[in-house]
Amino acid sequence: AQRVTQPEKLLSVFKGAPVELKCNYSYSGSPELFWYVQYSRQRLQLLLRHISRESIKGFTADLNKGETSFHLKKPFAQEEDSAMYYCALSGSGGGADGLTFGKGTHLIIQP
Amino acid sequence: GAGVSQSPSNKVTEKGKDVELRCDPISGHTALYWYRQSLGQGLEFLIYFQGNSAPDKSGLPSDRFSAERTGGSVSTLTIQRTQQEDSAVYLCASSLAWQGEAFFGQGTRLTVV
């Protein structure tokens, strides 16, 4: 079974400080990994996916298959980054497990 | 429509009553997902449709929960004999294919009193 673990429920950093949101996964095949974000009173939306290898709003995430991790990083946090962040995994086995999400990390950027 | 639409946005029901939640996905999206978001529990996967079929229903919490999708479009999630622990936000998402980006609706906040 596929599983996503986000060890931090809450992460609070000061504006301008680096941010790293941790995500580890368990999957026997080749997964596709995503980060989704939910800003206050808004819909859950895609932030980035590992196959795109792009930086969105200054965030990057590298898939490390050896460590089965997909940590989300940003060098300088901004107040508007405060939100709930969910790591998600989609397996390659035909979609029966759907998109599996972690429990989420609430990121708070303090001024 | 422009996005995934869910109705109602809020539902308060008495314990023991049945409720039906509706999801209207983005036109042309073949994959449709239902999730439950509870405080402190993150996103719990309930069921997934590819077209009209649901390959795996094991994510549904109990036999009081059922879901269907007809015409490859609108889906309904039905909860029978609601219990207080069913209170949560129920989210629907759709994607072009099962491994594509999922677009979420605003959710239905269900409160069982």
XYZ file of N, CA and C in Angstrom:
672
model
N 0.843 -1.198 0.000
C 0.000 0.000 0.000
C 0.876 1.244 0.000
N 0.365 2.276 -0.623
C 1.137 3.515 -0.675
C 0.824 4.373 0.538
N 1.838 5.069 0.996
C 1.684 5.882 2.201
C 2.532 7.124 2.077
N 2.021 8.227 2.617
C 2.755 9.495 2.645
C 2.802 9.987 4.081
N 3.982 10.355 4.519
C 4.167 10.817 5.894
C 4.712 12.229 5.912
N 4.007 13.092 6.613
C 4.488 14.453 6.854
C 4.650 14.562 8.364
N 5.874 14.549 8.852
C 6.088 14.426 10.300
C 5.708 15.659 11.107
N 5.669 16.812 10.456
C 5.377 18.047 11.199
C 3.939 18.479 10.959
N 3.161 18.585 12.060
C 1.800 19.113 11.917
C 1.838 20.619 11.757
N 2.794 21.231 12.432
C 2.879 22.683 12.462
C 4.342 23.097 12.334
N 4.564 24.091 11.490
C 5.916 24.626 11.333
C 5.818 26.141 11.323
N 6.549 26.771 12.218
C 6.508 28.220 12.322
C 7.915 28.773 12.117
N 8.051 29.664 11.147
C 9.353 30.289 10.883
C 9.145 31.784 10.699
N 10.237 32.529 10.839
C 10.173 33.971 10.635
C 10.333 34.307 9.153
N 9.718 35.397 8.782
C 9.835 35.918 7.417
C 11.306 36.064 7.059
N 11.653 35.597 5.866
C 13.019 35.698 5.409
C 13.877 34.492 5.736
N 13.382 33.639 6.624
C 14.139 32.439 7.004
C 13.869 31.328 5.991
N 14.776 30.351 5.901
C 14.523 29.224 4.992
C 13.434 28.311 5.549
N 12.735 27.662 4.626
C 11.646 26.749 4.996
C 11.897 25.385 4.366
N 11.675 24.336 5.160
C 11.707 22.982 4.606
C 10.556 22.188 5.207
N 9.653 21.759 4.354
C 8.533 20.918 4.789
C 8.857 19.490 4.381
N 8.866 18.603 5.359
C 9.314 17.235 5.086
C 8.181 16.334 4.597
N 8.547 15.446 3.686
C 7.601 14.460 3.163
C 8.377 13.183 2.858
N 7.916 12.091 3.398
C 8.476 10.778 3.067
C 7.354 9.893 2.550
N 7.698 8.997 1.677
C 6.656 8.161 1.087
C 7.056 6.694 1.117
N 6.059 5.865 0.930
C 6.265 4.430 0.847
C 5.494 3.937 -0.362
N 6.231 3.387 -1.315
C 5.597 2.870 -2.529
C 6.586 1.967 -3.222
N 6.133 0.848 -3.695
C 7.049 -0.150 -4.249
C 7.438 0.120 -5.688
N 6.660 0.900 -6.412
C 6.948 1.159 -7.820
C 7.538 2.537 -8.027
N 7.242 3.127 -9.172
C 7.709 4.480 -9.482
C 6.564 5.466 -9.269
N 6.621 6.213 -8.194
C 5.497 7.101 -7.900
C 5.623 8.444 -8.609
N 4.507 9.125 -8.647
C 4.534 10.534 -9.024
C 4.201 11.307 -7.745
N 5.017 12.298 -7.434
C 4.856 13.057 -6.200
C 4.406 14.481 -6.489
N 3.569 14.989 -5.574
C 3.012 16.326 -5.713
C 3.072 17.048 -4.363
N 3.068 18.373 -4.438
C 2.765 19.197 -3.279
C 1.533 20.021 -3.610
N 0.544 19.936 -2.707
C -0.664 20.741 -2.823
C -0.674 21.751 -1.681
N -1.322 22.896 -1.918
C -1.379 23.944 -0.912
C -2.815 24.424 -0.758
N -3.174 24.751 0.467
C -4.504 25.301 0.732
C -4.348 26.574 1.556
N -4.547 27.714 0.888
C -4.528 28.993 1.583
C -5.857 29.186 2.282
N -5.849 30.084 3.275
C -7.057 30.301 4.071
C -8.252 30.619 3.186
N -9.352 29.850 3.377
C -10.618 30.072 2.667
C -10.505 29.841 1.160
N -9.491 29.121 0.721
C -9.376 28.816 -0.697
C -9.365 27.296 -0.910
N -9.523 26.926 -2.156
C -9.502 25.511 -2.502
C -8.098 24.936 -2.406
N -8.053 23.659 -2.198
C -6.796 22.939 -2.302
C -6.337 23.020 -3.764
N -5.073 23.358 -3.965
C -4.595 23.495 -5.342
C -3.182 22.953 -5.460
N -2.835 22.565 -6.682
C -1.508 22.030 -6.915
C -0.459 23.129 -6.808
N 0.618 22.855 -6.087
C 1.742 23.779 -6.015
C 2.806 23.356 -7.020
N 3.238 22.102 -6.916
C 4.191 21.613 -7.904
C 4.193 20.084 -7.918
N 4.757 19.542 -8.998
C 4.855 18.092 -9.154
C 6.278 17.757 -9.563
N 6.754 16.613 -9.160
C 8.185 16.345 -9.311
C 8.599 16.211 -10.764
N 7.700 15.763 -11.636
C 8.117 15.564 -13.022
C 8.317 16.901 -13.742
N 7.758 17.976 -13.197
C 7.899 19.277 -13.851
C 9.252 19.897 -13.577
N 9.801 19.565 -12.410
C 11.107 20.085 -12.009
C 11.155 21.619 -12.116
N 10.077 22.255 -11.732
C 10.066 23.712 -11.813
C 9.919 24.316 -10.425
N 10.202 25.604 -10.341
C 10.072 26.332 -9.092
C 8.795 27.156 -9.173
N 7.928 26.984 -8.190
C 6.673 27.723 -8.144
C 6.658 28.572 -6.882
N 6.454 29.869 -7.048
C 6.433 30.810 -5.910
C 7.693 30.666 -5.058
N 8.798 30.307 -5.696
C 10.060 30.188 -4.990
C 10.280 28.842 -4.331
N 9.270 27.953 -4.395
C 9.379 26.632 -3.803
C 9.958 25.631 -4.803
N 10.766 24.715 -4.300
C 11.265 23.600 -5.089
C 11.133 22.331 -4.264
N 11.103 21.205 -4.953
C 11.083 19.914 -4.268
C 11.798 18.905 -5.142
N 12.708 18.175 -4.556
C 13.468 17.162 -5.289
C 13.092 15.782 -4.794
N 12.825 14.912 -5.740
C 12.500 13.533 -5.391
C 13.793 12.776 -5.122
N 13.919 12.235 -3.924
C 15.085 11.447 -3.548
C 14.628 10.007 -3.361
N 14.855 9.188 -4.385
C 14.347 7.816 -4.337
C 15.075 6.976 -3.300
N 16.351 7.307 -3.065
C 17.107 6.545 -2.068
C 16.551 6.734 -0.674
N 16.171 7.971 -0.364
C 15.624 8.277 0.956
C 14.093 8.280 0.938
N 13.512 7.975 -0.189
C 12.052 8.041 -0.394
C 11.488 9.322 0.217
N 12.052 10.437 -0.224
C 11.602 11.727 0.296
C 11.302 12.692 -0.839
N 10.494 13.675 -0.507
C 10.122 14.720 -1.472
C 9.877 15.994 -0.669
N 10.956 16.492 -0.060
C 10.828 17.649 0.817
C 10.627 18.924 0.010
N 9.818 19.816 0.548
C 9.522 21.104 -0.098
C 10.386 22.185 0.551
N 11.052 22.985 -0.291
C 11.979 23.966 0.249
C 11.764 25.337 -0.365
N 12.069 26.338 0.433
C 12.086 27.712 -0.059
C 13.165 28.450 0.723
N 14.058 29.161 0.041
C 15.186 29.775 0.758
C 14.793 30.952 1.651
N 13.778 31.711 1.243
C 13.396 32.897 2.021
C 11.873 32.951 2.136
N 11.351 32.636 3.290
C 9.892 32.576 3.468
C 9.259 33.960 3.425
N 8.040 34.007 2.888
C 7.259 35.237 2.843
C 5.955 35.019 3.600
N 5.374 36.112 4.111
C 4.162 35.972 4.922
C 3.038 35.299 4.146
N 2.981 35.546 2.847
C 1.903 34.960 2.041
C 2.060 33.451 1.822
N 3.162 32.903 2.308
C 3.351 31.448 2.216
C 2.600 30.706 3.315
N 2.078 31.427 4.282
C 1.326 30.781 5.366
C 0.129 30.042 4.787
N 0.048 28.739 5.054
C -1.000 27.895 4.475
C -0.832 26.479 4.994
N -1.765 25.608 4.571
C -1.626 24.161 4.812
C -0.980 23.548 3.588
N 0.012 22.729 3.779
C 0.715 22.091 2.681
C 0.550 20.575 2.799
N 0.162 19.959 1.688
C -0.037 18.518 1.651
C 0.868 17.902 0.596
N 1.579 16.878 0.999
C 2.351 16.078 0.064
C 1.453 14.942 -0.424
N 1.549 14.594 -1.701
C 0.670 13.560 -2.249
C 1.435 12.658 -3.200
N 0.966 11.441 -3.300
C 1.605 10.433 -4.145
C 0.556 9.779 -5.026
N 0.910 9.613 -6.277
C 0.070 8.867 -7.198
C 0.881 7.687 -7.699
N 0.341 6.497 -7.518
C 1.069 5.303 -7.914
C 0.973 5.035 -9.396
N 1.730 4.073 -9.863
C 1.745 3.750 -11.288
C 0.935 2.508 -11.587
N 0.163 2.068 -10.592
C -0.527 0.795 -10.745
C -1.929 0.866 -11.297
N -2.277 1.933 -11.986
C -3.598 1.984 -12.591
C -4.584 2.849 -11.860
N -4.130 3.524 -10.818
C -4.983 4.529 -10.186
C -5.942 4.025 -9.157
N -5.939 2.746 -8.838
C -6.934 2.231 -7.898
C -6.777 2.848 -6.523
N -5.578 3.269 -6.162
C -5.373 3.874 -4.853
C -5.566 5.378 -4.885
N -5.815 5.923 -6.025
C -6.044 7.349 -6.109
C -4.812 8.133 -5.730
N -5.031 9.361 -5.406
C -3.987 10.240 -4.913
C -3.966 10.087 -3.400
N -2.846 9.651 -2.856
C -2.728 9.490 -1.410
C -2.053 10.711 -0.825
N -2.689 11.304 0.167
C -2.166 12.526 0.779
C -1.591 12.245 2.161
N -0.628 13.057 2.533
C -0.176 13.084 3.908
C -1.162 13.869 4.753
N -0.908 13.928 6.060
C -1.844 14.611 6.955
C -1.707 16.127 6.905
N -0.694 16.609 6.226
C -0.558 18.044 6.060
C 0.325 18.707 7.102
N 0.950 19.802 6.704
C 1.740 20.630 7.611
C 1.203 22.046 7.533
N 0.883 22.590 8.682
C 0.412 23.978 8.742
C 1.640 24.871 8.878
N 1.914 25.641 7.833
C 3.068 26.537 7.837
C 2.625 27.937 8.236
N 3.285 28.474 9.236
C 2.995 29.836 9.688
C 4.267 30.651 9.536
N 4.161 31.745 8.805
C 5.301 32.637 8.624
C 5.066 33.857 9.507
N 5.947 34.031 10.448
C 5.805 35.145 11.378
C 6.530 36.388 10.850
N 5.927 37.566 11.040
C 6.554 38.786 10.511
C 7.829 39.172 11.253
N -18.222 23.749 -16.712
C -17.947 24.862 -15.831
C -16.461 25.143 -15.723
N -16.148 26.199 -15.042
C -14.760 26.615 -14.945
C -13.984 25.735 -13.986
N -14.640 25.174 -13.016
C -13.945 24.368 -12.026
C -14.838 23.276 -11.505
N -14.325 22.549 -10.507
C -15.118 21.505 -9.872
C -16.139 22.161 -8.943
N -17.369 21.755 -9.092
C -18.434 22.347 -8.297
C -19.042 21.313 -7.360
N -19.175 21.680 -6.103
C -19.775 20.772 -5.129
C -20.986 21.431 -4.492
N -21.998 20.605 -4.231
C -23.182 21.130 -3.546
C -23.745 20.083 -2.591
N -24.366 20.508 -1.471
C -24.360 21.887 -1.010
C -22.999 22.278 -0.449
N -22.775 23.547 -0.182
C -21.496 23.965 0.395
C -21.495 23.675 1.896
N -22.670 23.736 2.493
C -22.818 23.410 3.909
C -24.066 22.582 4.103
N -23.971 21.598 5.009
C -25.131 20.767 5.292
C -25.125 20.413 6.772
N -26.221 20.766 7.432
C -26.401 20.359 8.826
C -27.539 19.357 8.835
N -27.291 18.206 9.415
C -28.306 17.168 9.430
C -28.392 16.521 10.796
N -29.529 15.925 11.060
C -29.706 15.244 12.338
C -29.141 13.836 12.253
N -28.602 13.398 13.343
C -28.080 12.039 13.436
C -29.165 11.051 12.999
N -28.754 10.113 12.146
C -29.684 9.095 11.674
C -30.298 9.374 10.318
N -30.186 10.638 9.876
C -30.735 10.979 8.567
C -29.734 10.640 7.466
N -30.250 10.489 6.235
C -29.389 10.258 5.078
C -29.046 11.593 4.430
N -27.845 11.679 3.859
C -27.453 12.886 3.122
C -26.846 12.483 1.787
N -26.994 13.371 0.838
C -26.431 13.152 -0.493
C -25.597 14.369 -0.874
N -24.344 14.119 -1.210
C -23.424 15.183 -1.594
C -23.140 15.040 -3.085
N -23.080 16.174 -3.743
C -22.947 16.145 -5.198
C -21.637 16.775 -5.643
N -21.067 16.203 -6.705
C -19.840 16.750 -7.293
C -20.000 16.822 -8.799
N -19.740 17.996 -9.331
C -19.784 18.218 -10.774
C -18.352 18.496 -11.236
N -17.697 17.531 -11.885
C -16.282 17.719 -12.217
C -16.097 18.643 -13.410
N -14.851 18.937 -13.698
C -14.519 19.722 -14.877
C -14.855 18.889 -16.116
N -15.481 19.527 -17.076
C -15.915 18.816 -18.281
C -14.725 18.137 -18.966
N -14.901 16.855 -19.284
C -13.844 16.115 -19.970
C -12.904 15.367 -19.045
N -12.988 15.642 -17.751
C -12.127 14.925 -16.809
C -12.705 13.538 -16.547
N -11.880 12.519 -16.805
C -12.379 11.151 -16.654
C -12.222 10.625 -15.230
N -11.237 11.140 -14.510
C -10.993 10.660 -13.148
C -11.665 11.584 -12.140
N -12.288 10.977 -11.135
C -12.967 11.747 -10.090
C -12.676 11.108 -8.741
N -12.353 11.934 -7.764
C -11.964 11.454 -6.432
C -12.864 12.074 -5.362
N -13.107 11.304 -4.320
C -13.744 11.830 -3.109
C -12.773 11.666 -1.941
N -12.647 12.742 -1.156
C -11.816 12.724 0.041
C -12.626 13.281 1.205
N -12.186 12.931 2.394
C -12.780 13.505 3.595
C -11.669 14.212 4.361
N -11.944 15.439 4.776
C -10.950 16.241 5.496
C -11.488 16.513 6.887
N -10.858 15.872 7.859
C -11.249 16.075 9.251
C -10.145 16.811 9.972
N -10.529 17.519 11.015
C -9.557 18.292 11.774
C -8.492 17.357 12.331
N -7.249 17.664 12.009
C -6.151 16.871 12.544
C -5.919 15.543 11.849
N -6.754 15.228 10.859
C -6.633 13.932 10.180
C -6.162 14.056 8.735
N -5.958 15.234 8.259
C -5.524 15.387 6.884
C -6.603 14.965 5.914
N -6.174 14.510 4.749
C -7.101 14.121 3.695
C -7.201 12.607 3.635
N -8.402 12.116 3.855
C -8.644 10.679 3.823
C -9.277 10.305 2.490
N -8.624 9.434 1.742
C -9.131 8.986 0.452
C -10.341 8.084 0.665
N -11.423 8.390 -0.037
C -12.638 7.586 0.095
C -12.835 6.658 -1.094
N -12.874 7.258 -2.285
C -13.173 6.454 -3.473
C -12.717 7.205 -4.707
N -12.471 6.463 -5.753
C -11.985 7.022 -7.000
C -12.779 6.410 -8.151
N -13.140 7.241 -9.120
C -13.829 6.782 -10.333
C -12.957 7.046 -11.546
N -12.897 6.060 -12.414
C -12.330 6.242 -13.751
C -13.501 6.028 -14.688
N -13.984 7.088 -15.298
C -15.244 6.982 -16.018
C -16.359 6.751 -15.011
N -17.172 5.740 -15.258
C -18.269 5.429 -14.342
C -17.925 4.342 -13.341
N -16.758 3.742 -13.482
C -16.447 2.610 -12.611
C -15.502 3.007 -11.488
N -15.687 2.347 -10.365
C -14.848 2.593 -9.194
C -14.046 1.320 -8.929
N -12.734 1.323 -9.293
C -11.937 0.107 -9.138
C -11.785 -0.353 -7.692
N -11.825 0.567 -6.769
C -11.550 0.203 -5.385
C -12.450 0.997 -4.457
N -13.287 0.293 -3.721
C -14.204 0.962 -2.795
C -13.779 0.763 -1.354
N -12.596 0.202 -1.145
C -12.193 -0.154 0.217
C -11.917 1.062 1.092
N -11.777 2.254 0.477
C -11.535 3.452 1.259
C -12.768 4.010 1.937
N -13.935 3.550 1.525
C -15.166 4.029 2.165
C -15.189 3.559 3.610
N -15.465 4.478 4.561
C -15.324 4.157 5.988
C -16.245 3.048 6.490
N -17.430 2.939 5.926
C -18.367 1.903 6.382
C -19.387 1.647 5.282
N -20.225 0.640 5.488
C -21.220 0.319 4.462
C -22.350 1.350 4.432
N -22.299 2.341 5.318
C -23.280 3.425 5.237
C -22.934 4.401 4.120
N -21.705 4.309 3.643
C -21.221 5.205 2.588
C -21.318 4.512 1.235
N -21.815 5.240 0.242
C -21.830 4.730 -1.121
C -21.626 5.899 -2.062
N -21.160 5.586 -3.255
C -20.938 6.638 -4.247
C -21.238 6.079 -5.619
N -21.712 6.954 -6.464
C -21.935 6.544 -7.843
C -21.601 7.702 -8.773
N -21.377 7.313 -10.000
C -21.099 8.313 -11.039
C -21.781 7.824 -12.304
N -22.586 8.669 -12.859
C -23.312 8.280 -14.056
C -22.941 9.195 -15.211
N -22.900 8.616 -16.400
C -22.594 9.395 -17.588
C -21.171 9.926 -17.610
N -20.333 9.366 -16.752
C -18.938 9.806 -16.715
C -18.767 11.237 -16.250
N -19.797 11.771 -15.584
C -19.713 13.174 -15.175
C -20.023 13.323 -13.691
N -21.230 13.735 -13.376
C -21.604 14.042 -11.996
C -21.513 12.811 -11.100
N -21.045 13.053 -9.880
C -20.971 11.976 -8.897
C -21.723 12.380 -7.638
N -22.310 11.390 -6.984
C -22.956 11.640 -5.703
C -22.367 10.709 -4.645
N -22.139 11.269 -3.492
C -21.693 10.502 -2.326
C -22.850 10.493 -1.348
N -23.313 9.315 -0.999
C -24.452 9.185 -0.101
C -23.999 8.587 1.220
N -24.436 9.215 2.287
C -24.162 8.693 3.629
C -25.517 8.387 4.261
N -25.710 7.128 4.599
C -26.973 6.725 5.226
C -26.823 6.714 6.737
N -27.926 6.992 7.412
C -27.971 6.926 8.892
C -26.749 7.640 9.469
N -26.624 8.919 9.174
C -25.434 9.683 9.559
C -25.170 9.610 11.057
N -23.893 9.628 11.373
C -23.409 9.627 12.751
C -22.582 10.888 12.972
N -22.382 11.247 14.234
C -21.637 12.471 14.529
C -20.207 12.402 14.002
N -19.632 11.207 13.983
C -18.254 11.091 13.484
C -18.152 11.290 11.970
N -19.300 11.373 11.295
C -19.280 11.658 9.860
C -19.060 13.148 9.593
N -19.145 13.967 10.621
C -18.956 15.416 10.452
C -17.546 15.687 9.945
N -17.461 16.383 8.820
C -16.168 16.662 8.181
C -16.432 17.506 6.946
N -15.354 17.882 6.289
C -15.476 18.501 4.969
C -15.220 17.414 3.936
N -16.148 17.262 3.023
C -16.026 16.247 1.972
C -15.592 16.952 0.689
N -14.430 16.545 0.191
C -13.838 17.176 -0.981
C -13.928 16.261 -2.190
N -14.200 16.868 -3.307
C -14.213 16.158 -4.581
C -13.129 16.759 -5.460
N -12.496 15.939 -6.266
C -11.489 16.418 -7.204
C -11.640 15.659 -8.509
N -11.199 16.279 -9.588
C -11.204 15.585 -10.867
C -9.885 15.840 -11.588
N -9.553 14.927 -12.495
C -8.350 15.095 -13.306
C -8.583 14.483 -14.675
N -7.769 14.923 -15.613
C -7.915 14.448 -17.000
C -7.692 12.949 -17.088
N -6.699 12.478 -16.354
C -6.411 11.044 -16.312
C -6.055 10.710 -14.884
N -5.964 9.441 -14.581
C -5.815 9.057 -13.174
C -4.522 9.541 -12.556
N -3.519 9.867 -13.357
C -2.258 10.304 -12.789
C -1.997 11.789 -13.019
N -3.001 12.502 -13.477
C -2.818 13.916 -13.758
C -3.058 14.791 -12.543
N -2.856 16.085 -12.736
C -3.118 17.055 -11.676
C -4.589 16.990 -11.294
N -4.857 16.952 -10.012
C -6.224 16.921 -9.514
C -6.679 18.342 -9.183
N -7.878 18.690 -9.637
C -8.481 19.990 -9.360
C -9.595 19.766 -8.341
N -9.548 20.541 -7.274
C -10.475 20.328 -6.174
C -11.645 21.289 -6.187
N -12.764 20.805 -5.663
C -13.907 21.665 -5.388
C -13.719 22.359 -4.055
N -14.683 23.202 -3.723
C -14.612 23.937 -2.457
C -14.990 23.076 -1.270
N -15.609 21.939 -1.548
C -15.970 21.033 -0.469
C -17.376 21.248 0.053
N -17.890 20.222 0.705
C -19.156 20.301 1.430
C -18.847 20.082 2.894
N -19.197 21.067 3.710
C -19.002 20.922 5.159
C -20.242 20.270 5.740
N -20.065 19.051 6.213
C -21.185 18.298 6.791
C -21.094 18.325 8.309
N -22.182 18.720 8.931
C -22.260 18.719 10.392
C -23.448 17.859 10.793
N -23.164 16.845 11.586
C -24.221 15.956 12.073
C -24.478 16.280 13.538
N -25.717 16.673 13.833
C -26.040 17.097 15.207
C -26.975 16.098 15.886
